[in-house]
Amino acid sequence: MFTFHKQVKEILSHYPANYKQSAVIPLLDLAQQQHGGCLPVSAMNAVAKIIEVAPIRVYEVATFYSMFNRTKVGKYHLLVCGTTPCMIRGSREIEDTLLEHLGVKRNCQSFMICLSEVTKDGLFSVGEMECMEDVTPKRVVEIVEALRRGEKPPVAKIIEVAPIRVYEVATFYSMFNRTKVGKYHLLVCGTTPCMIRGSREIEDTLLEHLGVKRNCQSFMICLSEVTKDGLFSVGEMECMGCCVNAPMITVADYSNGSEGYTYTYYEEDVTPKRVVEIVEALRRGEKPPRGTQNPKRINSGPEGGNTTLLSEPKPPPCQGLDAC
């Protein structure tokens, strides 16, 4: 059972009391650690009580992210990079080598999430993870055997790596800006649901109202110029996690330096008219209300009130996990 101890209090201390539901992912991660690498429904329910939300809100997170395991895993859970560059360079061979060497088979929970069986000694299991580093079939067997002997394979110490390794990370992720941005960096959701619901019109409205142009670093990363007063710039962000409230923007607030920095100021259900109002409120030093900007909705519920999920929802399947 998930226990409420000092680590839970420490996690909650990082969030305002009225926003403690934001702690759902670190709390689920802690719960999974307490349960030996798997996440039973009982732990999900405990997290729901701690952050005071309906259990379904926790189930949604736990079943969306592949980092949460709903089957038992080994003492050493070996995660193989599954992104396109790794597949081109032989990650499937790496995974097959591990499965053959350990004598276990894949156990797919869905078309996206496949974990292997656990070895009979309980030491190893195999899964998939996105965006990692390079390794060879020979080296992966050496790592497994080193772990079996209780050794820790060498890893680069923090910072003590060639600069190119840092450049690779900084230029890969769009969250790192390599041009100047405004005090308020307005990020427009660019995923398909938001585009269908008008995010391009939202972005064009912001650019026109602020009098700035796009400045594309690559075909994927486009940041605007900064307004002459240094207050605003416009960019794009992927998957803000609330497609039902599309289109949306978030405000990366650099106005108070690193100590007061926030990246979670979400404005949902925005319209061209409303984003202009939000910009002008920020210009006056005001903080617009977060969440849905549609007065007829409550959070992500439909206009006029809920029409589904009117009773207690069932928990997700546990893939045969006894603890469920």
Short mmCIF file of N, CA, C and O in Angstrom, two decimals, residues 182 184-186 202-213 224-229 231-235 275-276 278-280 282-283:
data_model
loop_
_atom_site.label_atom_id
_atom_site.label_comp_id
_atom_site.label_asym_id
_atom_site.label_seq_id
_atom_site.Cartn_x
_atom_site.Cartn_y
_atom_site.Cartn_z
N GLY A 182 10.74 36.83 -25.17
CA GLY A 182 10.21 37.92 -24.35
C GLY A 182 10.06 37.55 -22.89
O GLY A 182 10.20 36.39 -22.48
N TYR A 184 7.34 37.49 -21.41
CA TYR A 184 6.25 36.52 -21.47
C TYR A 184 6.34 35.83 -22.84
O TYR A 184 6.08 36.44 -23.87
N HIS A 185 6.73 34.56 -22.81
CA HIS A 185 6.89 33.79 -24.06
C HIS A 185 5.62 32.98 -24.25
O HIS A 185 5.33 32.05 -23.50
N LEU A 186 4.82 33.38 -25.24
CA LEU A 186 3.50 32.79 -25.46
C LEU A 186 3.63 31.58 -26.39
O LEU A 186 4.00 31.71 -27.55
N ILE A 202 -5.03 31.41 -33.93
CA ILE A 202 -4.60 31.98 -32.65
C ILE A 202 -3.19 32.55 -32.79
O ILE A 202 -2.90 33.68 -32.38
N GLU A 203 -2.29 31.75 -33.36
CA GLU A 203 -0.90 32.19 -33.52
C GLU A 203 -0.81 33.42 -34.43
O GLU A 203 -0.10 34.38 -34.12
N ASP A 204 -1.54 33.40 -35.55
CA ASP A 204 -1.52 34.54 -36.48
C ASP A 204 -2.06 35.80 -35.80
O ASP A 204 -1.55 36.91 -36.03
N THR A 205 -3.07 35.64 -34.97
CA THR A 205 -3.64 36.78 -34.24
C THR A 205 -2.61 37.38 -33.30
O THR A 205 -2.46 38.61 -33.22
N LEU A 206 -1.89 36.52 -32.57
CA LEU A 206 -0.86 37.00 -31.65
C LEU A 206 0.25 37.74 -32.40
O LEU A 206 0.66 38.83 -31.99
N LEU A 207 0.71 37.16 -33.51
CA LEU A 207 1.78 37.79 -34.29
C LEU A 207 1.35 39.16 -34.83
O LEU A 207 2.10 40.13 -34.75
N GLU A 208 0.13 39.22 -35.33
CA GLU A 208 -0.37 40.48 -35.89
C GLU A 208 -0.57 41.52 -34.80
O GLU A 208 -0.19 42.69 -34.96
N HIS A 209 -1.16 41.11 -33.66
CA HIS A 209 -1.43 42.05 -32.58
C HIS A 209 -0.13 42.60 -32.00
O HIS A 209 -0.05 43.79 -31.64
N LEU A 210 0.90 41.75 -31.89
CA LEU A 210 2.17 42.16 -31.29
C LEU A 210 3.11 42.81 -32.31
O LEU A 210 4.12 43.40 -31.93
N GLY A 211 2.77 42.68 -33.59
CA GLY A 211 3.60 43.30 -34.62
C GLY A 211 4.95 42.63 -34.79
O GLY A 211 5.97 43.30 -35.01
N VAL A 212 4.98 41.27 -34.68
CA VAL A 212 6.23 40.53 -34.83
C VAL A 212 6.07 39.46 -35.90
O VAL A 212 4.95 39.10 -36.27
N LYS A 213 7.20 38.95 -36.38
CA LYS A 213 7.19 37.93 -37.42
C LYS A 213 7.82 36.64 -36.89
O LYS A 213 8.58 36.64 -35.93
N SER A 224 9.00 33.64 -32.68
CA SER A 224 8.83 34.95 -33.29
C SER A 224 9.95 35.89 -32.85
O SER A 224 10.75 35.58 -31.97
N GLU A 225 9.96 37.06 -33.45
CA GLU A 225 10.80 38.14 -32.95
C GLU A 225 10.26 38.54 -31.57
O GLU A 225 9.15 38.16 -31.20
N VAL A 226 11.04 39.31 -30.83
CA VAL A 226 10.61 39.84 -29.54
C VAL A 226 10.06 41.24 -29.77
O VAL A 226 10.60 42.01 -30.57
N THR A 227 8.97 41.56 -29.08
CA THR A 227 8.41 42.92 -29.21
C THR A 227 9.44 43.95 -28.76
O THR A 227 10.33 43.66 -27.96
N LYS A 228 9.32 45.17 -29.27
CA LYS A 228 10.31 46.21 -29.00
C LYS A 228 10.45 46.52 -27.52
O LYS A 228 11.53 46.91 -27.05
N ASP A 229 9.37 46.34 -26.73
CA ASP A 229 9.45 46.59 -25.29
C ASP A 229 10.03 45.40 -24.53
O ASP A 229 10.17 45.45 -23.30
N LEU A 231 8.69 42.59 -23.93
CA LEU A 231 7.70 41.87 -23.13
C LEU A 231 7.26 40.54 -23.73
O LEU A 231 7.07 39.56 -22.99
N PHE A 232 7.08 40.47 -25.06
CA PHE A 232 6.42 39.30 -25.63
C PHE A 232 7.18 38.69 -26.80
O PHE A 232 7.87 39.37 -27.56
N SER A 233 7.02 37.38 -26.90
CA SER A 233 7.44 36.62 -28.09
C SER A 233 6.47 35.45 -28.21
O SER A 233 5.74 35.13 -27.26
N VAL A 234 6.45 34.84 -29.38
CA VAL A 234 5.49 33.76 -29.65
C VAL A 234 6.23 32.54 -30.17
O VAL A 234 7.15 32.66 -30.99
N GLY A 235 5.84 31.36 -29.70
CA GLY A 235 6.43 30.11 -30.17
C GLY A 235 5.36 29.02 -30.22
O GLY A 235 4.17 29.29 -30.08
N VAL A 275 -7.22 35.81 -26.78
CA VAL A 275 -5.76 35.86 -26.62
C VAL A 275 -5.25 37.30 -26.62
O VAL A 275 -4.28 37.62 -25.92
N VAL A 276 -5.91 38.16 -27.36
CA VAL A 276 -5.54 39.58 -27.33
C VAL A 276 -5.80 40.16 -25.95
O VAL A 276 -4.98 40.91 -25.40
N ILE A 278 -5.78 38.50 -23.16
CA ILE A 278 -4.78 37.92 -22.26
C ILE A 278 -3.46 38.67 -22.37
O ILE A 278 -2.81 39.00 -21.36
N VAL A 279 -3.05 38.97 -23.60
CA VAL A 279 -1.81 39.72 -23.82
C VAL A 279 -1.87 41.08 -23.13
O VAL A 279 -0.93 41.50 -22.44
N GLU A 280 -2.98 41.78 -23.30
CA GLU A 280 -3.09 43.11 -22.72
C GLU A 280 -3.17 43.06 -21.20
O GLU A 280 -2.68 43.97 -20.52
N LEU A 282 -1.55 40.83 -19.35
CA LEU A 282 -0.16 40.61 -18.96
C LEU A 282 0.63 41.91 -19.08
O LEU A 282 1.49 42.21 -18.24
N ARG A 283 0.34 42.69 -20.12
CA ARG A 283 1.04 43.96 -20.32
C ARG A 283 0.79 44.90 -19.13
O ARG A 283 1.66 45.68 -18.73
#
